[in-house]
Structures are given as structure tokens and as C-alpha cells.
Tab-separated table of C-alpha atoms in Angstrom:
chain	number	residue	atom	x	y	z
O	1145	MET	CA	48.012	-11.453	-12.617
O	1146	PRO	CA	46.382	-13.449	-14.095
O	1147	THR	CA	46.987	-16.376	-11.772
O	1148	VAL	CA	45.678	-19.830	-12.662
O	1149	ILE	CA	45.313	-22.555	-10.050
O	1150	VAL	CA	44.884	-26.078	-11.394
O	1151	GLU	CA	43.528	-28.636	-8.909
O	1152	GLY	CA	44.067	-32.101	-10.328
O	1153	PRO	CA	45.666	-35.491	-9.698
O	1154	LYS	CA	49.420	-36.134	-9.787
O	1155	ILE	CA	51.115	-35.722	-13.184
O	1156	ASP	CA	54.737	-36.081	-14.319
O	1157	VAL	CA	57.084	-33.194	-15.010
O	1158	GLU	CA	56.776	-33.405	-18.774
O	1159	LYS	CA	52.999	-32.979	-18.503
O	1160	LYS	CA	53.478	-30.034	-16.114
O	1161	ARG	CA	55.735	-28.381	-18.662
O	1162	GLU	CA	53.102	-28.820	-21.379
O	1163	LEU	CA	50.279	-27.703	-19.074
O	1164	VAL	CA	52.016	-24.472	-18.079
O	1165	ARG	CA	53.059	-23.650	-21.637
O	1166	ARG	CA	49.589	-24.193	-23.095
O	1167	ILE	CA	47.536	-22.639	-20.278
O	1168	THR	CA	49.767	-19.551	-20.402
O	1169	GLU	CA	49.272	-19.278	-24.159
O	1170	VAL	CA	45.477	-19.345	-23.736
O	1171	ILE	CA	45.528	-16.788	-20.909
O	1172	LYS	CA	47.807	-14.405	-22.818
O	1173	GLU	CA	45.577	-14.515	-25.872
O	1174	VAL	CA	42.255	-14.182	-24.050
O	1175	TYR	CA	43.305	-11.532	-21.512
O	1176	GLU	CA	45.959	-9.844	-23.683
O	1177	ILE	CA	48.226	-9.679	-20.610
O	1178	PRO	CA	51.776	-11.075	-20.838
O	1179	HIS	CA	52.367	-11.989	-17.150
O	1180	VAL	CA	50.821	-15.305	-16.147
O	1181	THR	CA	51.397	-17.441	-13.054
O	1182	VAL	CA	50.209	-21.053	-12.997
O	1183	LEU	CA	50.092	-23.063	-9.759
O	1184	ILE	CA	49.699	-26.814	-10.201
O	1185	LYS	CA	48.125	-28.482	-7.176
O	1186	GLU	CA	48.448	-32.263	-7.023
O	1187	ASN	CA	45.785	-33.983	-4.967
O	1188	PRO	CA	46.253	-37.601	-3.829
O	1189	PRO	CA	43.179	-39.792	-4.546
O	1190	GLU	CA	42.423	-40.132	-0.845
O	1191	ASN	CA	41.990	-36.338	-0.615
O	1192	VAL	CA	39.417	-35.945	-3.382
O	1193	GLY	CA	35.736	-36.709	-3.094
O	1194	ILE	CA	33.508	-37.045	-6.148
O	1195	ASP	CA	29.777	-37.220	-5.463
O	1196	GLY	CA	30.296	-38.438	-1.917
O	1197	GLU	CA	32.990	-41.025	-2.470
O	1198	LEU	CA	36.787	-40.769	-2.224
O	1199	LEU	CA	38.550	-41.036	-5.571
O	1200	LEU	CA	40.680	-43.673	-3.847
O	1201	ASP	CA	37.629	-45.888	-3.382
O	1202	LYS	CA	36.123	-45.179	-6.800
O	1203	LYS	CA	39.362	-46.256	-8.448
O	1204	ARG	CA	39.266	-49.642	-6.793
O	1205	GLY	CA	36.042	-50.481	-8.566
O	1206	GLU	CA	36.050	-48.746	-11.914
O	1207	GLY	CA	38.464	-46.232	-13.449
O	1208	VAL	CA	37.502	-42.621	-12.906
O	1209	ASP	CA	38.332	-38.912	-12.770
Z	683	MET	CA	30.055	-27.529	-9.254
Z	684	PRO	CA	29.674	-27.115	-6.341
Z	685	THR	CA	33.278	-27.554	-5.259
Z	686	VAL	CA	34.173	-27.587	-1.576
Z	687	ILE	CA	37.730	-26.975	-0.377
Z	688	VAL	CA	38.452	-27.991	3.212
Z	689	GLU	CA	41.610	-26.502	4.738
Z	690	GLY	CA	42.416	-28.386	7.926
Z	691	PRO	CA	45.052	-30.429	9.728
Z	692	LYS	CA	46.045	-33.985	8.766
Z	693	ILE	CA	43.347	-36.645	9.225
Z	694	ASP	CA	43.269	-40.396	8.536
Z	695	VAL	CA	41.585	-42.022	5.562
Z	696	GLU	CA	38.545	-43.172	7.505
Z	697	LYS	CA	37.843	-39.593	8.574
Z	698	LYS	CA	38.294	-38.400	4.982
Z	699	ARG	CA	35.740	-40.944	3.844
Z	700	GLU	CA	33.254	-39.697	6.447
Z	701	LEU	CA	34.022	-36.049	5.693
Z	702	VAL	CA	33.409	-36.425	1.958
Z	703	ARG	CA	30.249	-38.457	2.427
Z	704	ARG	CA	28.682	-36.029	4.895
Z	705	ILE	CA	29.782	-32.758	3.258
Z	706	THR	CA	28.433	-34.022	-0.068
Z	707	GLU	CA	25.105	-34.892	1.535
Z	708	VAL	CA	24.781	-31.352	2.957
Z	709	ILE	CA	25.738	-29.702	-0.341
Z	710	LYS	CA	23.301	-31.843	-2.364
Z	711	GLU	CA	20.430	-31.005	-0.045
Z	712	VAL	CA	21.151	-27.276	0.250
Z	713	TYR	CA	22.000	-26.611	-3.406
Z	714	GLU	CA	19.806	-29.353	-4.897
Z	715	ILE	CA	22.639	-30.211	-7.279
Z	716	PRO	CA	23.872	-33.818	-7.508
Z	717	HIS	CA	27.503	-33.208	-8.608
Z	718	VAL	CA	29.830	-32.313	-5.763
Z	719	THR	CA	33.623	-32.238	-5.628
Z	720	VAL	CA	35.410	-32.080	-2.267
Z	721	LEU	CA	39.123	-31.284	-2.032
Z	722	ILE	CA	40.715	-32.036	1.338
Z	723	LYS	CA	43.818	-29.939	1.997
Z	724	GLU	CA	46.027	-31.142	4.848
Z	725	ASN	CA	48.158	-28.414	6.404
Z	726	PRO	CA	51.141	-29.336	8.621
Z	727	PRO	CA	51.177	-27.399	11.933
Z	728	GLU	CA	54.251	-25.458	10.875
Z	729	ASN	CA	52.324	-24.018	7.921
Z	730	VAL	CA	49.357	-22.632	9.847
Z	731	GLY	CA	49.320	-19.419	11.824
Z	732	ILE	CA	46.603	-18.615	14.339
Z	733	ASP	CA	46.570	-15.071	15.688
Z	734	GLY	CA	50.228	-14.558	14.912
Z	735	GLU	CA	51.668	-17.833	16.132
Z	736	LEU	CA	52.430	-21.075	14.290
Z	737	LEU	CA	50.158	-23.952	15.250
Z	738	LEU	CA	53.392	-25.888	15.760
Z	739	ASP	CA	54.414	-23.542	18.571
Z	740	LYS	CA	50.943	-23.255	20.091
Z	741	LYS	CA	50.732	-27.030	20.358
Z	742	ARG	CA	53.905	-27.220	22.418
Z	743	GLY	CA	52.313	-25.168	25.171
Z	744	GLU	CA	48.620	-25.986	25.243
Z	745	GLY	CA	46.458	-28.066	22.940
Z	746	VAL	CA	44.732	-26.105	20.189
Z	747	ASP	CA	43.049	-25.879	16.781
A	1163	MET	CA	41.116	-23.547	11.249
A	1164	PRO	CA	39.486	-25.519	9.721
A	1165	THR	CA	38.355	-23.203	6.933
A	1166	VAL	CA	35.843	-24.405	4.354
A	1167	ILE	CA	35.412	-22.646	1.012
A	1168	VAL	CA	32.238	-23.503	-0.894
A	1169	GLU	CA	32.240	-22.585	-4.582
A	1170	GLY	CA	28.692	-22.761	-5.891
A	1171	PRO	CA	25.903	-20.823	-7.596
A	1172	LYS	CA	23.924	-18.038	-5.937
A	1173	ILE	CA	21.697	-19.098	-3.021
A	1174	ASP	CA	19.400	-17.151	-0.707
A	1175	VAL	CA	20.215	-16.172	2.866
A	1176	GLU	CA	18.112	-18.904	4.444
A	1177	LYS	CA	20.062	-21.543	2.517
A	1178	LYS	CA	23.345	-19.905	3.548
A	1179	ARG	CA	22.274	-20.107	7.173
A	1180	GLU	CA	21.493	-23.808	6.807
A	1181	LEU	CA	24.697	-24.470	4.834
A	1182	VAL	CA	26.937	-22.865	7.460
A	1183	ARG	CA	25.179	-24.557	10.354
A	1184	ARG	CA	25.339	-28.027	8.851
A	1185	ILE	CA	28.847	-27.824	7.331
A	1186	THR	CA	30.183	-26.586	10.678
A	1187	GLU	CA	28.522	-29.477	12.477
A	1188	VAL	CA	30.187	-31.993	10.151
A	1189	ILE	CA	33.610	-30.334	10.446
A	1190	LYS	CA	33.430	-30.162	14.238
A	1191	GLU	CA	32.544	-33.851	14.508
A	1192	VAL	CA	35.092	-35.108	11.977
A	1193	TYR	CA	38.031	-32.912	13.042
A	1194	GLU	CA	37.040	-32.575	16.715
A	1195	ILE	CA	37.941	-28.870	16.522
A	1196	PRO	CA	35.388	-26.258	17.644
A	1197	HIS	CA	36.530	-23.286	15.503
A	1198	VAL	CA	35.241	-23.410	11.940
A	1199	THR	CA	35.139	-20.701	9.282
A	1200	VAL	CA	32.970	-21.164	6.187
A	1201	LEU	CA	33.310	-18.882	3.158
A	1202	ILE	CA	30.445	-19.074	0.659
A	1203	LYS	CA	31.491	-18.049	-2.842
A	1204	GLU	CA	28.657	-17.312	-5.261
A	1205	ASN	CA	29.575	-17.723	-8.901
A	1206	PRO	CA	27.346	-16.251	-11.632
A	1207	PRO	CA	26.554	-18.764	-14.417
A	1208	GLU	CA	28.635	-16.820	-16.925
A	1209	ASN	CA	31.730	-17.376	-14.752
A	1210	VAL	CA	31.519	-21.158	-14.512
A	1211	GLY	CA	32.556	-23.608	-17.178
A	1212	ILE	CA	31.519	-27.249	-17.106
A	1213	ASP	CA	33.230	-29.521	-19.620
A	1214	GLY	CA	34.067	-26.632	-21.916
A	1215	GLU	CA	30.784	-24.746	-21.885
A	1216	LEU	CA	29.623	-21.834	-19.747
A	1217	LEU	CA	26.887	-22.734	-17.281
A	1218	LEU	CA	25.059	-19.735	-18.754
A	1219	ASP	CA	24.875	-21.448	-22.148
A	1220	LYS	CA	24.113	-24.918	-20.785
A	1221	LYS	CA	21.141	-23.525	-18.870
A	1222	ARG	CA	19.570	-22.130	-22.016
A	1223	GLY	CA	19.259	-25.615	-23.480
A	1224	GLU	CA	18.694	-28.039	-20.620
A	1225	GLY	CA	18.740	-27.639	-16.852
A	1226	VAL	CA	22.075	-28.342	-15.237
A	1227	ASP	CA	24.606	-28.224	-12.410
N	1338	MET	CA	38.144	-32.806	-11.077
N	1339	PRO	CA	40.235	-31.237	-12.474
N	1340	THR	CA	39.084	-27.803	-11.342
N	1341	VAL	CA	40.733	-24.681	-12.718
N	1342	ILE	CA	40.440	-21.320	-10.964
N	1343	VAL	CA	41.391	-18.292	-13.041
N	1344	GLU	CA	42.064	-15.092	-11.085
N	1345	GLY	CA	42.106	-12.175	-13.500
N	1346	PRO	CA	40.548	-8.810	-14.323
N	1347	LYS	CA	37.017	-8.373	-15.680
N	1348	ILE	CA	36.372	-9.785	-19.170
N	1349	ASP	CA	33.265	-9.907	-21.352
N	1350	VAL	CA	31.095	-12.961	-21.875
N	1351	GLU	CA	32.488	-13.784	-25.298
N	1352	LYS	CA	36.003	-13.963	-23.826
N	1353	LYS	CA	34.725	-16.153	-20.974
N	1354	ARG	CA	33.251	-18.534	-23.507
N	1355	GLU	CA	36.565	-18.755	-25.343
N	1356	LEU	CA	38.550	-19.071	-22.098
N	1357	VAL	CA	36.464	-21.973	-20.810
N	1358	ARG	CA	36.453	-23.775	-24.144
N	1359	ARG	CA	40.213	-23.540	-24.633
N	1360	ILE	CA	41.300	-24.165	-21.011
N	1361	THR	CA	39.086	-27.258	-20.922
N	1362	GLU	CA	40.630	-28.535	-24.146
N	1363	VAL	CA	44.135	-28.201	-22.674
N	1364	ILE	CA	43.174	-29.866	-19.396
N	1365	LYS	CA	41.440	-32.772	-21.139
N	1366	GLU	CA	44.471	-33.444	-23.325
N	1367	VAL	CA	47.098	-33.098	-20.581
N	1368	TYR	CA	45.247	-34.991	-17.839
N	1369	GLU	CA	43.258	-37.322	-20.126
N	1370	ILE	CA	40.210	-36.724	-17.940
N	1371	PRO	CA	36.926	-35.576	-19.561
N	1372	HIS	CA	35.348	-33.718	-16.605
N	1373	VAL	CA	36.668	-30.188	-16.158
N	1374	THR	CA	35.289	-27.317	-14.082
N	1375	VAL	CA	36.559	-23.775	-14.679
N	1376	LEU	CA	35.815	-20.954	-12.235
N	1377	ILE	CA	36.468	-17.454	-13.568
N	1378	LYS	CA	37.162	-14.942	-10.800
N	1379	GLU	CA	36.961	-11.288	-11.808
N	1380	ASN	CA	38.986	-8.959	-9.600
N	1381	PRO	CA	38.355	-5.180	-9.695
N	1382	PRO	CA	41.605	-3.147	-10.051
N	1383	GLU	CA	41.244	-1.782	-6.534
N	1384	ASN	CA	41.432	-5.336	-5.150
N	1385	VAL	CA	44.685	-6.374	-6.819
N	1386	GLY	CA	48.151	-5.399	-5.694
N	1387	ILE	CA	51.195	-5.825	-7.929
N	1388	ASP	CA	54.568	-5.300	-6.250
N	1389	GLY	CA	53.074	-3.170	-3.504
N	1390	GLU	CA	50.753	-0.965	-5.519
N	1391	LEU	CA	47.061	-1.302	-6.329
N	1392	LEU	CA	46.358	-2.039	-9.993
N	1393	LEU	CA	43.940	0.886	-9.765
N	1394	ASP	CA	46.804	3.276	-9.047
N	1395	LYS	CA	49.212	1.734	-11.540
N	1396	LYS	CA	46.654	2.158	-14.308
N	1397	ARG	CA	46.380	5.864	-13.693
N	1398	GLY	CA	50.029	6.332	-14.599
N	1399	GLU	CA	50.899	3.738	-17.196
N	1400	GLY	CA	48.966	0.818	-18.642
N	1401	VAL	CA	49.574	-2.477	-16.898
N	1402	ASP	CA	48.554	-5.994	-15.975
V	329	MET	CA	54.936	-15.651	-7.154
V	330	PRO	CA	54.480	-15.255	-4.262
V	331	THR	CA	50.742	-14.690	-4.449
V	332	VAL	CA	48.805	-13.689	-1.335
V	333	ILE	CA	45.026	-14.084	-1.110
V	334	VAL	CA	43.344	-12.163	1.697
V	335	GLU	CA	39.811	-13.293	2.575
V	336	GLY	CA	38.180	-10.647	4.735
V	337	PRO	CA	35.220	-8.293	5.057
V	338	LYS	CA	34.717	-5.190	2.882
V	339	ILE	CA	37.275	-2.390	3.371
V	340	ASP	CA	37.708	1.024	1.736
V	341	VAL	CA	40.249	1.836	-0.938
V	342	GLU	CA	42.648	3.607	1.401
V	343	LYS	CA	42.849	0.498	3.574
V	344	LYS	CA	43.411	-1.656	0.470
V	345	ARG	CA	46.299	0.577	-0.511
V	346	GLU	CA	47.858	0.205	2.934
V	347	LEU	CA	47.192	-3.554	3.030
V	348	VAL	CA	48.874	-4.183	-0.306
V	349	ARG	CA	51.844	-1.965	0.481
V	350	ARG	CA	52.516	-3.553	3.857
V	351	ILE	CA	51.815	-7.182	2.947
V	352	THR	CA	54.133	-6.835	-0.050
V	353	GLU	CA	56.866	-5.412	2.155
V	354	VAL	CA	56.616	-8.406	4.514
V	355	ILE	CA	56.599	-10.939	1.675
V	356	LYS	CA	59.591	-9.333	-0.046
V	357	GLU	CA	61.631	-9.380	3.141
V	358	VAL	CA	60.704	-12.904	4.227
V	359	TYR	CA	60.948	-14.580	0.813
V	360	GLU	CA	63.594	-12.260	-0.665
V	361	ILE	CA	61.612	-12.211	-3.918
V	362	PRO	CA	60.647	-8.857	-5.482
V	363	HIS	CA	57.492	-9.896	-7.381
V	364	VAL	CA	54.388	-10.105	-5.212
V	365	THR	CA	50.722	-10.312	-6.175
V	366	VAL	CA	48.027	-9.619	-3.574
V	367	LEU	CA	44.365	-10.466	-4.212
V	368	ILE	CA	41.893	-8.871	-1.809
V	369	LYS	CA	38.653	-10.828	-1.530
V	370	GLU	CA	35.754	-8.994	0.091
V	371	ASN	CA	33.154	-11.272	1.650
V	372	PRO	CA	29.703	-9.901	2.569
V	373	PRO	CA	28.624	-10.856	6.127
V	374	GLU	CA	25.903	-13.136	4.805
V	375	ASN	CA	28.556	-15.252	3.032
V	376	VAL	CA	30.753	-15.925	6.061
V	377	GLY	CA	30.071	-18.461	8.773
V	378	ILE	CA	31.923	-18.415	12.085
V	379	ASP	CA	31.409	-21.454	14.308
V	380	GLY	CA	28.096	-22.315	12.673
V	381	GLU	CA	26.497	-18.897	12.463
V	382	LEU	CA	26.453	-16.326	9.659
V	383	LEU	CA	28.472	-13.192	10.411
V	384	LEU	CA	25.308	-11.339	9.398
V	385	ASP	CA	23.419	-12.868	12.312
V	386	LYS	CA	26.271	-12.558	14.807
V	387	LYS	CA	26.521	-8.850	14.061
V	388	ARG	CA	22.899	-8.276	14.952
V	389	GLY	CA	23.536	-9.399	18.514
V	390	GLU	CA	27.080	-8.494	19.447
V	391	GLY	CA	29.926	-7.023	17.425
V	392	VAL	CA	32.292	-9.569	15.947
V	393	ASP	CA	34.907	-10.647	13.409
U	1274	MET	CA	38.252	-14.322	9.471
U	1275	PRO	CA	40.355	-12.783	8.033
U	1276	THR	CA	42.143	-15.708	6.439
U	1277	VAL	CA	45.349	-15.170	4.484
U	1278	ILE	CA	46.669	-17.755	2.028
U	1279	VAL	CA	50.289	-17.334	0.966
U	1280	GLU	CA	51.327	-19.230	-2.158
U	1281	GLY	CA	55.110	-19.251	-2.368
U	1282	PRO	CA	58.188	-21.468	-2.586
U	1283	LYS	CA	59.475	-23.601	0.293
U	1284	ILE	CA	60.795	-21.691	3.315
U	1285	ASP	CA	62.256	-22.834	6.647
U	1286	VAL	CA	60.398	-22.827	9.933
U	1287	GLU	CA	62.050	-19.681	11.255
U	1288	LYS	CA	60.848	-17.750	8.195
U	1289	LYS	CA	57.346	-19.183	8.632
U	1290	ARG	CA	57.316	-17.949	12.202
U	1291	GLU	CA	58.309	-14.454	11.070
U	1292	LEU	CA	55.865	-14.502	8.158
U	1293	VAL	CA	52.898	-15.413	10.344
U	1294	ARG	CA	53.800	-12.932	13.052
U	1295	ARG	CA	54.224	-10.011	10.668
U	1296	ILE	CA	51.315	-10.762	8.305
U	1297	THR	CA	49.013	-11.090	11.319
U	1298	GLU	CA	50.184	-7.752	12.664
U	1299	VAL	CA	49.379	-6.039	9.341
U	1300	ILE	CA	45.958	-7.693	9.076
U	1301	LYS	CA	45.021	-6.804	12.656
U	1302	GLU	CA	45.930	-3.173	12.136
U	1303	VAL	CA	44.284	-2.754	8.730
U	1304	TYR	CA	41.079	-4.692	9.468
U	1305	GLU	CA	40.935	-3.978	13.200
U	1306	ILE	CA	39.976	-7.616	13.772
U	1307	PRO	CA	41.970	-9.711	16.270
U	1308	HIS	CA	41.396	-13.202	14.780
U	1309	VAL	CA	43.666	-14.016	11.870
U	1310	THR	CA	44.438	-17.344	10.219
U	1311	VAL	CA	47.429	-17.663	7.888
U	1312	LEU	CA	47.895	-20.694	5.633
U	1313	ILE	CA	51.365	-21.076	4.131
U	1314	LYS	CA	51.335	-23.067	0.911
U	1315	GLU	CA	54.725	-24.322	-0.277
U	1316	ASN	CA	54.932	-24.972	-4.005
U	1317	PRO	CA	57.804	-27.043	-5.446
U	1318	PRO	CA	59.490	-25.356	-8.462
U	1319	GLU	CA	58.139	-28.020	-10.818
U	1320	ASN	CA	54.573	-27.017	-9.887
U	1321	VAL	CA	54.865	-23.305	-10.654
U	1322	GLY	CA	54.754	-21.732	-14.090
U	1323	ILE	CA	55.880	-18.160	-14.717
U	1324	ASP	CA	55.074	-16.748	-18.138
U	1325	GLY	CA	54.815	-20.197	-19.697
U	1326	GLU	CA	57.861	-21.848	-18.178
U	1327	LEU	CA	58.247	-24.028	-15.088
U	1328	LEU	CA	60.188	-22.359	-12.269
U	1329	LEU	CA	62.248	-25.556	-12.256
U	1330	ASP	CA	63.461	-24.839	-15.784
U	1331	LYS	CA	63.930	-21.100	-15.283
U	1332	LYS	CA	66.166	-21.761	-12.278
U	1333	ARG	CA	68.525	-23.898	-14.318
U	1334	GLY	CA	69.393	-20.921	-16.505
U	1335	GLU	CA	69.176	-17.825	-14.360
U	1336	GLY	CA	68.039	-17.234	-10.785
U	1337	VAL	CA	64.411	-16.256	-10.465
U	1338	ASP	CA	61.192	-15.887	-8.495
């Protein structure tokens, strides 16, 4: 502990490296605990719904989170 | 918020669309909050255990959830 | 399976009853599986951050999700 | 999305404020998405096991995460 | 890693001790990894729905999981 | 309920079978509830951070969890 689970879209390995490094830094400083696990969960746009619509479908129209 | 995580088996994109639309409708009406995120998690039958047995193995015999 | 986890604010027992009944109905129809577990997670406003601010602090100003 | 779930011990409200502000900043920069939800989960030491022992029991001896 | 999250009803501290000890033993042997975190989540019966009904309501009639 | 989520690295199907069988046995005995769902989540080493570093990068140097 602490364990951080990040639910987001796909990202490349360089971004994962940065994410884990920076999230861990924040957790260590706030909790004052040195052991931190981060789990990055990558969700395809057809598996995410925002306000009733699949991200997959939103993306076709506009450009969205 | 609210965020809804659905852990289930694989489903096709049309079902995902329906799932997100209907779950969001329920959440909006019950919580009276307009912003809803739904994350659909698809679990292969070899990664799910029901009462001590993999879904993969159960399926070979009968036909189950 | 399926298991549905709902992360939201506190709600009263009557709303929980409605939430579970209606979510289960949707899951059963979409997945065509009769066994559904719903876990309702109630998050106090000081434990939720939206866009960098605690819900606790947002609520003091406006009225928000 | 993205949604970040932080499983840790109890912390005070000032730390939660800092945690949410800083985690959101990291997520926004790495994912380049402005909407971020953070859920802080506070786990009592009797509900966390590290390497086979409850945190509650570990704490009695030493001082640990 | 591995991290195990157990979603169940309330249990006493002696049971938590046993749960963590035994789950950790299984994980260590199956994964051959010595570091294991277990998070015990206790769900009140009014926050759990089984097949469309709150556990709270089921318990009034019969006696159930 | 209970539902157990195991976040770990990839494992083969024989290990999954053992994991589900043994975890279920522990849960049944501790909770005295016969219905147990286990969800095995397999995380690639580039999606796991331990103490600020991706498991992917740690593995290149040493040999780690």
C-alpha cells in the first residue's frame, strides 16, 4: 500500500513510465509511505461510456475524453 | 461521478451501446446527477471463477454465467 | 457474474433498492445472464476529486456532481 | 475519464486536497485530457494485509506501510 | 503486486487475520511472488444487491449470502 | 458475494484453475458463504509500477515482482 489504479485510454510506454514516476512521487510525499504500486488500466473507446454514449461514438463526431 | 464499473463476459459493440445508454439513464434518475462514466470490463472465461471452478471449465459441461 | 460496482455519493436505502432493482434488470436483459451482483460504494464528498478539487470544496461554492 | 482510485490509509482533509490537486495535474499532463475524477479510499489497518499479516498487527511491533 | 481485493460482508478481526494469512499463502504459491497486498472491503447489507434485491431485504425473509 | 479480484501478472490456465479453487476454499471457510466469484486480472509488465518504476524496466535489470 498505497495502491493506485488509473482507468484511462491507451497510452504509449513512454507515457506510462512518466505516469508511474510522477504518481508515485505524489503518493510518497502526501502519504509519507515509500511503497507504492500503480496499476494502469487501458480501456478501449468501445468500452467506455460518457454520459450515456460510447467514447467510440463520441469520437466520430467531435474529439473528446 | 458517479462511475459504474461492469465486470462481465465479452459482449458485442451494439450491446455495449445499449448497456451504457440504459445504465446511464438509471444512474441519472436515481442519483439526480447528469455526469456518468461507465467502464465495461470484459473477462475471458478462463479468468473468472464461480464457486471454485473456472467459467471456461463450467461451460464445457453445462451452459452457465 | 456479472458484478456491477457503482461509485457515487451517499444515497438513502429507498434509492439503493431502486438502483439495485433497475441496474439488475438492465444487466439481465443485455447480458442474458440471471445472476447479478451490485455493490454500492458511497463516497463522502471529501474523498472525491473532480478536475483537481474536492467535491467538498466545490459544494461550498456552487452545487455540483 | 480518466478515473484514479487511490487505496491507502486514512489521511486528513488537507492531505486529500493536496492529493487530488497534484494527481489531477499529473493525469492532465500525461493523458492531455482535462476531466479527471479521483476517488480516495481509506482503509483501516485491520482491513489491509501486507505479506500475510494485518497492518494492524505489524504496527504494534514496528512502524510500517 | 499481486494485490487482492476481497468484497464481502463485515467480519471480525480474527477472521480478517485468518483471511489475510491464508489468501497470501495461496497467492505466494500460485504466483511464486513473495509480496502480496490484501484489501478487505466490508459491505453493509443495504449496499449489496443480489439478483435485484438488497441483501438487507433478503435477510429479513430467509438467510442468504 | 463474496467477490475476489486478483490483480497480478499473466499466469497460465492451470495456475488459474488452482488459484480459483484454493481462493474459493479459503473464502468459503472464512466467510461461511458458499457463493464465491473470483476475477483474475492479468497486468502486462508495462502497465504496473512498483515504487516509481515500470515492472517492465525493473525486469531488465534484476528479477522482480
